[in-house]
GROMACS .gro file of C-alpha atoms in nm:
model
  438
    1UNK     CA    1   1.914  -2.452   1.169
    2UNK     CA    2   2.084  -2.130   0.994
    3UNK     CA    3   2.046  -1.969   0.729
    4UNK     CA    4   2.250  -1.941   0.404
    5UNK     CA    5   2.270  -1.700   0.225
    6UNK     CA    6   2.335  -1.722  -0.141
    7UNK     CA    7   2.614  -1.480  -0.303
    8UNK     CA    8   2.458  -1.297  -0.610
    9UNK     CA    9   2.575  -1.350  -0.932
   10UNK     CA   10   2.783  -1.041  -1.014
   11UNK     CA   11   2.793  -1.075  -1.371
   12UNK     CA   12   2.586  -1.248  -1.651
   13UNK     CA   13   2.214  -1.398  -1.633
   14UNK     CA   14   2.118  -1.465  -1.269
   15UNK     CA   15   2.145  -1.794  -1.173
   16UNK     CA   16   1.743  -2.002  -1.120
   17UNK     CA   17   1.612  -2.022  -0.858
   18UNK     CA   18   1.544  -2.341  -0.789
   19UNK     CA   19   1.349  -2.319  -0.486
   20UNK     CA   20   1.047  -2.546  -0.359
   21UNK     CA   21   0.710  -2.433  -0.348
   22UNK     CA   22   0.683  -2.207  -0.035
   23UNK     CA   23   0.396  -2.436   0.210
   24UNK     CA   24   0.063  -2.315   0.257
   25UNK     CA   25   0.082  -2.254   0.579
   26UNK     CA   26   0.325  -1.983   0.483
   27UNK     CA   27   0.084  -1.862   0.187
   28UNK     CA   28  -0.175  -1.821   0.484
   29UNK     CA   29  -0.008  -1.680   0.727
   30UNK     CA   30   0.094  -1.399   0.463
   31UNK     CA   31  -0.256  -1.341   0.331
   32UNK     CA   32  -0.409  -1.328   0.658
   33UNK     CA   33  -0.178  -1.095   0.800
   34UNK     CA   34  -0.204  -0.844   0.567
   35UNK     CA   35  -0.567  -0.861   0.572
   36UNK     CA   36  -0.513  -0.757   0.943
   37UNK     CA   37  -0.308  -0.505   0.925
   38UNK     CA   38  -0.505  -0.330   0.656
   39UNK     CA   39  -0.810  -0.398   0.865
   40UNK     CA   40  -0.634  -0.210   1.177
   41UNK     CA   41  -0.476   0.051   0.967
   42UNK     CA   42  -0.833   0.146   0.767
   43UNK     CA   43  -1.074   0.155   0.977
   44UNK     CA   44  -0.938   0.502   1.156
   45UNK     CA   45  -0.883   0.617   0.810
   46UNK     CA   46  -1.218   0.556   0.713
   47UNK     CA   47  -1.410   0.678   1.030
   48UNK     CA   48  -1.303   0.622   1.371
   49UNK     CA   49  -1.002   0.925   1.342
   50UNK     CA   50  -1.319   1.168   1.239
   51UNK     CA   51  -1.530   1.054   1.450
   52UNK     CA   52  -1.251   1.146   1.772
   53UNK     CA   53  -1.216   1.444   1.666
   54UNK     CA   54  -1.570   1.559   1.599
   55UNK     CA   55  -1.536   1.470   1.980
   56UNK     CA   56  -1.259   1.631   2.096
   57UNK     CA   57  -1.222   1.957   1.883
   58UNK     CA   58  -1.541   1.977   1.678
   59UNK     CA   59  -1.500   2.371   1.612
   60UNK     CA   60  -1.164   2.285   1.451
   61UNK     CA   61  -1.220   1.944   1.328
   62UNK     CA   62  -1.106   2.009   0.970
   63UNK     CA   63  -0.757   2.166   1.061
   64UNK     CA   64  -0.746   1.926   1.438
   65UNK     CA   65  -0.805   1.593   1.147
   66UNK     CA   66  -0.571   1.755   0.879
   67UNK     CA   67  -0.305   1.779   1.134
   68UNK     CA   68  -0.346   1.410   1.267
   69UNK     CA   69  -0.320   1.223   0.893
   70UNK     CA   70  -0.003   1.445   0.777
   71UNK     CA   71   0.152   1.299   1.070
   72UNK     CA   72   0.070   0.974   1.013
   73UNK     CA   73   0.162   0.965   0.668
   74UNK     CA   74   0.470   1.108   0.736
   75UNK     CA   75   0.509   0.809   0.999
   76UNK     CA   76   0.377   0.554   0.725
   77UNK     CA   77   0.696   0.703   0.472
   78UNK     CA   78   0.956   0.736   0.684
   79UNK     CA   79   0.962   0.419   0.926
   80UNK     CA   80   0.863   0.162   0.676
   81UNK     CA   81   1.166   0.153   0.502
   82UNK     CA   82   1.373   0.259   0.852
   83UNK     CA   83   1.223  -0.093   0.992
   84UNK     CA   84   1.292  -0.293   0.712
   85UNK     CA   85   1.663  -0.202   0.764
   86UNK     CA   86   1.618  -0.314   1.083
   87UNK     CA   87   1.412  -0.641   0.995
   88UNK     CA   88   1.714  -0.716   0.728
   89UNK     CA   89   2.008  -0.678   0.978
   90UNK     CA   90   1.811  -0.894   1.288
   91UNK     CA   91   1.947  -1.201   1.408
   92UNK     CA   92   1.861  -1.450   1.629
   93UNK     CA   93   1.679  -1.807   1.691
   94UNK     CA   94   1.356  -1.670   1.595
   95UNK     CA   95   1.444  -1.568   1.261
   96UNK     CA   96   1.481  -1.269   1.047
   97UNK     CA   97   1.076  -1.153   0.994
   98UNK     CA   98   0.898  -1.310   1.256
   99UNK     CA   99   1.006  -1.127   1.559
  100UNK     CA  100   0.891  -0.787   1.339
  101UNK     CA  101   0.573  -0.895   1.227
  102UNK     CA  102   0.397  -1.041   1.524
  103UNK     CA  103   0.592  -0.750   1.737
  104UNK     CA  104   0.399  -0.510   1.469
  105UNK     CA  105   0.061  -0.658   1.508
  106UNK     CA  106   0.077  -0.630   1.944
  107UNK     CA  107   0.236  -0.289   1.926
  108UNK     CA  108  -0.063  -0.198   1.786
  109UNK     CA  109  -0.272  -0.262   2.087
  110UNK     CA  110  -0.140   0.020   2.283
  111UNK     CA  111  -0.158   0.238   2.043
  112UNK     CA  112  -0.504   0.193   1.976
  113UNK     CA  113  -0.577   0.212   2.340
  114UNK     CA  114  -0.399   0.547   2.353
  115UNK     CA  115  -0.644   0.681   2.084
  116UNK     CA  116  -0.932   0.553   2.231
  117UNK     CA  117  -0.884   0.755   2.551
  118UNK     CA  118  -0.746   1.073   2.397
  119UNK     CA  119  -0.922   1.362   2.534
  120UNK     CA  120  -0.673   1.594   2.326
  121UNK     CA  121  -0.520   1.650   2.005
  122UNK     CA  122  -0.149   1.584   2.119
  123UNK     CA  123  -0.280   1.241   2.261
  124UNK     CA  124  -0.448   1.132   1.952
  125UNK     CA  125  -0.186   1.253   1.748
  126UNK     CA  126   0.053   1.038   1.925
  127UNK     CA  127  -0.129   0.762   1.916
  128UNK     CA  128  -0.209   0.753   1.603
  129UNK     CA  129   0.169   0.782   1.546
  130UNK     CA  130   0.262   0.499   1.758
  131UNK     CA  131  -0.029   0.292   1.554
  132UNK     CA  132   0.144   0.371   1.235
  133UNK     CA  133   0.517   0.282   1.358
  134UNK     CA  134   0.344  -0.102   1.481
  135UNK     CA  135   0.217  -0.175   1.198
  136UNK     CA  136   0.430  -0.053   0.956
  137UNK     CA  137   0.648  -0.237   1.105
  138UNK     CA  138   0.476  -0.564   1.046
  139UNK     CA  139   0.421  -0.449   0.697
  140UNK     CA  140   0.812  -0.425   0.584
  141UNK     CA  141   0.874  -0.774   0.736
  142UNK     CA  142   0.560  -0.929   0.595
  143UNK     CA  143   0.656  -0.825   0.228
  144UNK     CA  144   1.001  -0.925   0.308
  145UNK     CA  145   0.870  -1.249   0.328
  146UNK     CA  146   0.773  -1.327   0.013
  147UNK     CA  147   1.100  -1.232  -0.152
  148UNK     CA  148   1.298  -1.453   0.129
  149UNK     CA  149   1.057  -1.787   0.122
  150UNK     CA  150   0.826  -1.707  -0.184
  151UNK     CA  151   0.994  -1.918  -0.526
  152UNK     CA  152   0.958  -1.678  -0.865
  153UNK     CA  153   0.702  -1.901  -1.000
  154UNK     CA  154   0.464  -1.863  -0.742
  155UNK     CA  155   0.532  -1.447  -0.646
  156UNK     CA  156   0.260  -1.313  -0.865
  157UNK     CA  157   0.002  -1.564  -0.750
  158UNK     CA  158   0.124  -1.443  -0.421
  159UNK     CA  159   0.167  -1.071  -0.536
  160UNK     CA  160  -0.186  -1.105  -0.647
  161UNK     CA  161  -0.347  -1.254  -0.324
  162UNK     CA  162  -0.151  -0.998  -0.144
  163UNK     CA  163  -0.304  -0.702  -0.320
  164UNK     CA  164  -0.642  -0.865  -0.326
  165UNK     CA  165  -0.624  -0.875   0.128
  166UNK     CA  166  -0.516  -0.523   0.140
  167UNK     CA  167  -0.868  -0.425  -0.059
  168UNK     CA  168  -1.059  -0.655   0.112
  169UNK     CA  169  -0.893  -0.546   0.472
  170UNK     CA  170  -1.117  -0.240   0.418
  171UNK     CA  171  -1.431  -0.426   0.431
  172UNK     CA  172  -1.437  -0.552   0.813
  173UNK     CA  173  -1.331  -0.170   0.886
  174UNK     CA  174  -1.637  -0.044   0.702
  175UNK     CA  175  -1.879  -0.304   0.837
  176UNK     CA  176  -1.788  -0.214   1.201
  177UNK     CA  177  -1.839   0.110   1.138
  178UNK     CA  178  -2.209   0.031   0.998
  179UNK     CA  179  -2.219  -0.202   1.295
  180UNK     CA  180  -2.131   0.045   1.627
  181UNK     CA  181  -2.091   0.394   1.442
  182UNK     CA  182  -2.152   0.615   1.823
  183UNK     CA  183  -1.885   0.385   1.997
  184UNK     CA  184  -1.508   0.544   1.929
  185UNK     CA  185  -1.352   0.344   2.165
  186UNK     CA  186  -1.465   0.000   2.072
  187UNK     CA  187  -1.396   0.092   1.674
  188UNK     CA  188  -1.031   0.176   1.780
  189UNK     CA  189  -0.972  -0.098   2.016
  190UNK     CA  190  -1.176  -0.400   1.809
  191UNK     CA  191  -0.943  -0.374   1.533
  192UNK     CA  192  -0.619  -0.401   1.719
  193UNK     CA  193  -0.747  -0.700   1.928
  194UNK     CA  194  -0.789  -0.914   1.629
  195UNK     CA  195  -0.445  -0.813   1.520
  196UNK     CA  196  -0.285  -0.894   1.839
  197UNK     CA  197  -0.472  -1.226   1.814
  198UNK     CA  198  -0.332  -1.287   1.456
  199UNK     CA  199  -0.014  -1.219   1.585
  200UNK     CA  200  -0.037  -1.522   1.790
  201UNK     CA  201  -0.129  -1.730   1.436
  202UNK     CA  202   0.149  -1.571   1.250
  203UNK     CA  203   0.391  -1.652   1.520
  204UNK     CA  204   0.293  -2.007   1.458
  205UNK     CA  205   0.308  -2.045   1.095
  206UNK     CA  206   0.578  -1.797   0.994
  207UNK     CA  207   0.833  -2.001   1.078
  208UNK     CA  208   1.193  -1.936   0.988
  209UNK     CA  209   1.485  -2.070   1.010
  210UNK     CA  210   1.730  -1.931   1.315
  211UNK     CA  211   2.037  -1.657   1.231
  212UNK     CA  212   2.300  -1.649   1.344
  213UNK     CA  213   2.427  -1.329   1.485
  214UNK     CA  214   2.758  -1.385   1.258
  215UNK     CA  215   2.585  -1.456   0.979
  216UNK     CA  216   2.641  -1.297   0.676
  217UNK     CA  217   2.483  -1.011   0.579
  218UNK     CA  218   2.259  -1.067   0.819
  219UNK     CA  219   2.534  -0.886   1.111
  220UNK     CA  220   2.610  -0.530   0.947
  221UNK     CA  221   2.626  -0.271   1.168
  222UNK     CA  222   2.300  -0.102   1.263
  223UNK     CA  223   2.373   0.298   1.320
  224UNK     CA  224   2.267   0.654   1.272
  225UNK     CA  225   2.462   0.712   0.883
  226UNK     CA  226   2.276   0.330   0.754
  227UNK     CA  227   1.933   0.396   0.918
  228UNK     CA  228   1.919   0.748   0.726
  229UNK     CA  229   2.090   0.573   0.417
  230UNK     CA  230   1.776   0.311   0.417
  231UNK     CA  231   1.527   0.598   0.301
  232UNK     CA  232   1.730   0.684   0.000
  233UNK     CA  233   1.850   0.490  -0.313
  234UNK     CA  234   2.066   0.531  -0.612
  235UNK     CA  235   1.856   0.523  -0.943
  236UNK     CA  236   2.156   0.504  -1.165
  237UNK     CA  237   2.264   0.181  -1.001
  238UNK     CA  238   1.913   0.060  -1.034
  239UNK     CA  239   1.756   0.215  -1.343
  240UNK     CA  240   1.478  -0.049  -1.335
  241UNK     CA  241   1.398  -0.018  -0.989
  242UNK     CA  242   1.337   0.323  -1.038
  243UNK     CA  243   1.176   0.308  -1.303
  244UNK     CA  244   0.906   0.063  -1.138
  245UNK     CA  245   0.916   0.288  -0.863
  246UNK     CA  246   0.794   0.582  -1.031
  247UNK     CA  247   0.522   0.399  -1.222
  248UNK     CA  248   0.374   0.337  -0.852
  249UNK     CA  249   0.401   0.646  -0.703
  250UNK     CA  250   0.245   0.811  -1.125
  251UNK     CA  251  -0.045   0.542  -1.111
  252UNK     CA  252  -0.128   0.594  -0.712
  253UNK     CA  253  -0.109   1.004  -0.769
  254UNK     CA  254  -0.380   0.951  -1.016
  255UNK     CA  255  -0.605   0.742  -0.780
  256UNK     CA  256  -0.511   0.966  -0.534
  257UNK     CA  257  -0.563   1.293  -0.639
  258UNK     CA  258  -0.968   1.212  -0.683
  259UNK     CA  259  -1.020   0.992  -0.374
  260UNK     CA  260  -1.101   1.270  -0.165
  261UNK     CA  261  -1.335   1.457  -0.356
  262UNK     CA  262  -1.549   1.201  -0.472
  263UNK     CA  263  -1.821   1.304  -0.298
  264UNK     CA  264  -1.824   1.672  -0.404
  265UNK     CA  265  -1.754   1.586  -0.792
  266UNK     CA  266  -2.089   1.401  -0.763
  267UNK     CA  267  -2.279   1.714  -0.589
  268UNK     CA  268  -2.102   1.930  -0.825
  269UNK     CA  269  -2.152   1.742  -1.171
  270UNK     CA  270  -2.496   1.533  -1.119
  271UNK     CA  271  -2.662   1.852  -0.903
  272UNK     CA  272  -2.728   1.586  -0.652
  273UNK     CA  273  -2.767   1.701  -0.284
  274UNK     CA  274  -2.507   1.559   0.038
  275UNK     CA  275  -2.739   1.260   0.114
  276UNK     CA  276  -2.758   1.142  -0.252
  277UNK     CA  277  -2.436   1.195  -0.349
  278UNK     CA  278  -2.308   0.984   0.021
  279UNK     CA  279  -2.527   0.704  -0.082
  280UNK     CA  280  -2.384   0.664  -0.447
  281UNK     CA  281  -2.032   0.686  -0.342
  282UNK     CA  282  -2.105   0.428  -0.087
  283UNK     CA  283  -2.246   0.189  -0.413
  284UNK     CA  284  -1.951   0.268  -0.584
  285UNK     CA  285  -1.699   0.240  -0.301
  286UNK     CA  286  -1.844  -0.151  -0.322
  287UNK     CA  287  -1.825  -0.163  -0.685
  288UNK     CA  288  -1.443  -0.037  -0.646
  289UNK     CA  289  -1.368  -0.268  -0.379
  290UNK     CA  290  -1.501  -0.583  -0.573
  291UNK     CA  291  -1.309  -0.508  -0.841
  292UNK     CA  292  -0.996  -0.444  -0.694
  293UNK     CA  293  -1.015  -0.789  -0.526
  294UNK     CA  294  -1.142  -0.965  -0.816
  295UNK     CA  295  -0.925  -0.768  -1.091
  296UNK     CA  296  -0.569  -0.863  -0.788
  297UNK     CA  297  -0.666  -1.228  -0.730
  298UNK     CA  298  -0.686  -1.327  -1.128
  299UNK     CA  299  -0.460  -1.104  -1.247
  300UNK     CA  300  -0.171  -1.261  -1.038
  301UNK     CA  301  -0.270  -1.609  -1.142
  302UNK     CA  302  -0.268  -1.467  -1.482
  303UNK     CA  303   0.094  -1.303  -1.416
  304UNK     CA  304   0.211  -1.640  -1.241
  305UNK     CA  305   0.158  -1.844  -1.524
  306UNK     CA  306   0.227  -1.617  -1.848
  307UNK     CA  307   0.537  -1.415  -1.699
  308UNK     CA  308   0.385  -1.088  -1.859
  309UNK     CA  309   0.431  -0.852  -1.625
  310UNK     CA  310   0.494  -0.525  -1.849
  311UNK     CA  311   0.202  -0.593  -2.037
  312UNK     CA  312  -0.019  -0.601  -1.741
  313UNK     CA  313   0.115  -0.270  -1.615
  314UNK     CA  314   0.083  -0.093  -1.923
  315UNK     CA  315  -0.294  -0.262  -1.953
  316UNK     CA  316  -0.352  -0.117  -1.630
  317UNK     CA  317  -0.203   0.253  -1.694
  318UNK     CA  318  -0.459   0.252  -2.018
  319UNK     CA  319  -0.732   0.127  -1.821
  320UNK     CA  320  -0.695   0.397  -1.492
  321UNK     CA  321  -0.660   0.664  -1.802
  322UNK     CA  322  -0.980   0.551  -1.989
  323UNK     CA  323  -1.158   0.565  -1.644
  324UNK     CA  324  -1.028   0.915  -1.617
  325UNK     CA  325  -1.133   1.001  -1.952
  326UNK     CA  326  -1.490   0.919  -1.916
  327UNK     CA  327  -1.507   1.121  -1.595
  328UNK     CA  328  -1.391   1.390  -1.721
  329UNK     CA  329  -1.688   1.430  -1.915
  330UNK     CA  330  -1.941   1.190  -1.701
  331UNK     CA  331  -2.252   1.433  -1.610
  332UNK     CA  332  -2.485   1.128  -1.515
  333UNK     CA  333  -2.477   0.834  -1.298
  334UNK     CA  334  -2.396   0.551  -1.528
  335UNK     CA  335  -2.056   0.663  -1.683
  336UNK     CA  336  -1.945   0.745  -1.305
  337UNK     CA  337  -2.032   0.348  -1.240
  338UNK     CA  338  -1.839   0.238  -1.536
  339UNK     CA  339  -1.554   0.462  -1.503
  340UNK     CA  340  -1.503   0.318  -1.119
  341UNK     CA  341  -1.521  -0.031  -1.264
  342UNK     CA  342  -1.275   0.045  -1.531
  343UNK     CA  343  -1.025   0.181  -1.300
  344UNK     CA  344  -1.121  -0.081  -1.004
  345UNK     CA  345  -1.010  -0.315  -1.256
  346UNK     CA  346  -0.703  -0.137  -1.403
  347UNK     CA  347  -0.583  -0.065  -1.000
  348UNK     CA  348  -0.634  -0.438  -0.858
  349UNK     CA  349  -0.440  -0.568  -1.244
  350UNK     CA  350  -0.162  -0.317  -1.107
  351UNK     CA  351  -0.149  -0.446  -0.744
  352UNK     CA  352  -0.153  -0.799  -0.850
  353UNK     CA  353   0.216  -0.760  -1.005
  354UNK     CA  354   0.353  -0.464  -0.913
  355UNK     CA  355   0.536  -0.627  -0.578
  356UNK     CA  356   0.629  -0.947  -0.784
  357UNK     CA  357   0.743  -0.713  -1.102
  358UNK     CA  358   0.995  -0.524  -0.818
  359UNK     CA  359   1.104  -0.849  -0.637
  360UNK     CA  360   1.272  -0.955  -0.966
  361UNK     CA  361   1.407  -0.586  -1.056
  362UNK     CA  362   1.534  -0.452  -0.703
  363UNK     CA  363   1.860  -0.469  -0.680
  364UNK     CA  364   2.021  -0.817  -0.457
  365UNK     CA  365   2.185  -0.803  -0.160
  366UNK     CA  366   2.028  -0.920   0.140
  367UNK     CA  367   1.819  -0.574   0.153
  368UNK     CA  368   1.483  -0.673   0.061
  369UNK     CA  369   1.289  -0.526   0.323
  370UNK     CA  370   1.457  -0.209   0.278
  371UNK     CA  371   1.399  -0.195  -0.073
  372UNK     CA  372   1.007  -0.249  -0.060
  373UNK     CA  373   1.007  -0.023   0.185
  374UNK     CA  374   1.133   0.226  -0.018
  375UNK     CA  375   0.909   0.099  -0.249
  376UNK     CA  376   0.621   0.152  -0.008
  377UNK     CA  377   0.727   0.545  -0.022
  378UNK     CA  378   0.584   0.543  -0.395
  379UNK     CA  379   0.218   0.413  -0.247
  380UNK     CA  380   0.247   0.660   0.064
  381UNK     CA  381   0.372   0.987  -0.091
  382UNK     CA  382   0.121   1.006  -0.319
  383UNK     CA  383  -0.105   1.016  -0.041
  384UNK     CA  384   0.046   1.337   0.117
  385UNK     CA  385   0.091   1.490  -0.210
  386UNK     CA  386  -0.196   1.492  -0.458
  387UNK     CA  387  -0.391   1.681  -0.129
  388UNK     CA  388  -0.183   1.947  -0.192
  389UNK     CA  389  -0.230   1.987  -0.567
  390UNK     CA  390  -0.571   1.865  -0.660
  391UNK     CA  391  -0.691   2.250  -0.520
  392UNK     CA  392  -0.514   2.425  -0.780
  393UNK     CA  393  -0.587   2.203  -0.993
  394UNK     CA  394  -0.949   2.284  -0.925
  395UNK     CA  395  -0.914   2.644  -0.963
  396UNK     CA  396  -0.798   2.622  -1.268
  397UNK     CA  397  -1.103   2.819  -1.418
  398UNK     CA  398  -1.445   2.676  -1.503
  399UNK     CA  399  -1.513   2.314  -1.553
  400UNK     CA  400  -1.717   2.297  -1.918
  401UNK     CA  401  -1.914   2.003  -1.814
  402UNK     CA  402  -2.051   2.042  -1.451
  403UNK     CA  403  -2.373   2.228  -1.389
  404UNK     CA  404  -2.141   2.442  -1.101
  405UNK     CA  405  -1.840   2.621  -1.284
  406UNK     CA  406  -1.715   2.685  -0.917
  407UNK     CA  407  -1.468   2.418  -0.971
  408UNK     CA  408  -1.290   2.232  -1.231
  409UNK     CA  409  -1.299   1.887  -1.214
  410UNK     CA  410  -1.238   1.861  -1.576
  411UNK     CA  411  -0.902   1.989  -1.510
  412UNK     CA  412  -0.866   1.750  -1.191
  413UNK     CA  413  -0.963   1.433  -1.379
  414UNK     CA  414  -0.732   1.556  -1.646
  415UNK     CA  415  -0.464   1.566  -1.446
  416UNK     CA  416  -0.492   1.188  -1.326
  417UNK     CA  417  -0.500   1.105  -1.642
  418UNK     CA  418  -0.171   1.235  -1.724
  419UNK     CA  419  -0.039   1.081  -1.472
  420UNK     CA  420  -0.157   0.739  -1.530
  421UNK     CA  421  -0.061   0.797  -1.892
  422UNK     CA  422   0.308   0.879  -1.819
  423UNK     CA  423   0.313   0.548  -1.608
  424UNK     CA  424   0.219   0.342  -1.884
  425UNK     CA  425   0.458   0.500  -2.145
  426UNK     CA  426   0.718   0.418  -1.877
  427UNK     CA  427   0.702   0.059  -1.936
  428UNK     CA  428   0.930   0.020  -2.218
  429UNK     CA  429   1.236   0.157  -2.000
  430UNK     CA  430   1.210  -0.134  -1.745
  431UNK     CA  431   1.484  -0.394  -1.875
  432UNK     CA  432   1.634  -0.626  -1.629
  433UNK     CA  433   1.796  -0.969  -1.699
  434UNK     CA  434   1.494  -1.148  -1.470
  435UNK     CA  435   1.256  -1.042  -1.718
  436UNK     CA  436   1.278  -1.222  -2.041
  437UNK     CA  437   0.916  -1.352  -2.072
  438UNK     CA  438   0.740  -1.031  -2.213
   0.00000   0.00000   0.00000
């Protein structure tokens, strides 16, 4: 069986798409992949990388971990998009996705394995490299997916259920750690196993229909000049794209630029010593979690069946800002709960239509998983970014609520804010003819 693939309309409303229900085997296979992937990409994030290191170079542990997570968020930016060009232009009997996506999940086995036995920073560097080209490899083809095979009516149900597995991938991560926290090698090389086993299951229920190496589209030339060209797109061709583009990468900045000082905000505004403060950001870390799952998973059924998918992005950007807001001036425990509910909720709501609010705006061509890779940039820059700003941010003078004036986190909090503000006042510039239901 080969593919078609259908021409795009070039001018006037875009044609319906009439296409069946996708099978639930496919829904499955997507959901549970994901979930695995996140599980083998977070649980290094969250301890096992610090945890090497404090082995391998604890006198430089700060600069020796530093060094290893720039370079694999440089990996995650640059080869996600790079591999959905490649995912987009493969051909064969085994289909366009498949071949990526199970290939992701065993690359990843290796990788780990070269982690777990690194006795130096070059070798965990590199593996932690190679981890990040597997499975960002996986991820291009896997979101790929639901554009190809996923009808419109059912991509924010799916959106949704998608977002809702990449917060809950975090949980196995985080229970394993609880579970075995002294053994580094079995937290790197756990994780990758049960990917390389659910590589097996999504081999048998991702499915696809053969390509032809002729086919069209589907048989542009791979080289140097369109591998380079897959990083980069043209935002006046695209206004809405980009515009839905820079809401992620506004509204992940502001989650961003706090994640990694939660704990000292807590020491430095509640007076609370290292232990207390670790044990309340482990309650709310839960309280997060749950919500993002909750807040993704009924949010996209919500999405699915209304069509309003501005209205929950701008309820989301007001929500993250209130949640900044009432940190800004939180100085007890109870308004630091309720602002991590409020923006659990307002992040999972975001998550649950963000990827089916781009499938309908990106622009058509056969490209998809190059597009949501570049779209993927938005959620990893962020990441490499806010680092880098939220210090000046906290010298900016003397924060007028904390009991310690030695840094502002008025001024950081404010600064998410702004950010998640400007998102939401973005909303009213995304117009595309696919969107005609809010």
């Amino acid at each position: 069986m080969t593919e078609t693939l259908p021409e795009a309309p070039v001018t006037g409303t875009p044609a319906p798409d009439v296409r069946p229900a996708a099978p639930r085997r496919l829904l499955v296979a997507l959901i549970i992949s994901e979930l695995l992937i996140t599980f083998a990409l977070a649980t290094p994030i969250v301890a096992t990388l610090s945890l090497k290191v404090q082995e391998i170079a604890p006198d430089r542990k700060e600069q020796v971990l530093a060094t290893v997570m720039a370079v694999g968020s440089i990996a995650a930016l640059l080869l996600n998009p790079v591999f959905g060009h490649l995912s987009d232009r493969t051909t064969g009997r085994f289909g366009r996705r498949r071949p990526w996506i199970t290939g992701g999940l065993l690359a990843g086995l290796p990788a780990a394995a070269v982690m777990a036995t690194a006795h130096s920073t070059a070798q965990l560097v590199i593996g932690w490299f190679l981890a990040q080209a597997a499975y960002n490899a996986a991820l291009a083809a896997l979101s790929a997916v639901i554009a190809d095979r996923v009808p419109p009516h059912q991509q924010a149900t799916m959106s949704g259920l998608f977002g809702a597995a990449g917060f809950a991938g975090v949980v196995p991560g985080l229970v394993l750690v609880g579970l075995i926290p002294g053994s580094t090698t079995a937290l790197f090389v756990i994780p990758s196993v049960i990917g390389a086993l659910g590589a097996v299951l999504a081999w048998s229920l991702l499915r696809e229909p053969a390509i032809r190496p002729g086919a069209a589209r589907a048989a542009r030339t791979v080289n140097l000049r369109s591998v380079l060209g897959s990083l980069l797109f043209d935002p006046r061709t695209s206004p809405a794209f980009t515009v839905v583009w820079c809401q992620r990468f506004l509204l992940q900045f502001s989650n961003a630029l706090i994640g990694a000082y939660g704990l000292y905000f807590l020491m430095a505004r509640l007076d609370l010593s290292v232990a207390e403060a670790a044990g309340l950001v482990s309650a709310t870390g839960l309280v997060s979690l749950a919500g993002n799952v909750l807040a993704a998973t009924v949010f996209g059924r919500v999405a699915s069946r209304t069509g309003a998918y501005r209205a929950l992005v701008v309820a989301s950007g007001v929500l993250m800002t209130s949640a900044m807001v009432v940190k800004m001036f939180s100085a007890s425990v109870w308004p630091v709960y309720l602002a991590t509910t409020v923006a659990a909720v307002g992040l999972g709501a975001f998550y649950a239509v963000d990827l089916a609010l781009v499938l309908r705006v990106m622009p058509d061509g056969g490209d998809a998983a190059r597009y949501l890779g570049v779209f993927n940039i938005a959620k990893a820059l962020p990441q490499t970014l806010a680092p880098v700003l939220a210090p000046a941010l906290l010298a900016l003078g003397s924060d007028p609520v904390g009991a310690s004036a030695d840094q502002n986190y008025f001024a950081l909090f404010l600064g998410g804010a702004v950010a998640a503000l400007l998102a939401t006042a973005l909303t009213p510039l995304i117009r595309h003819p696919k969107l005609v239901r809010d």
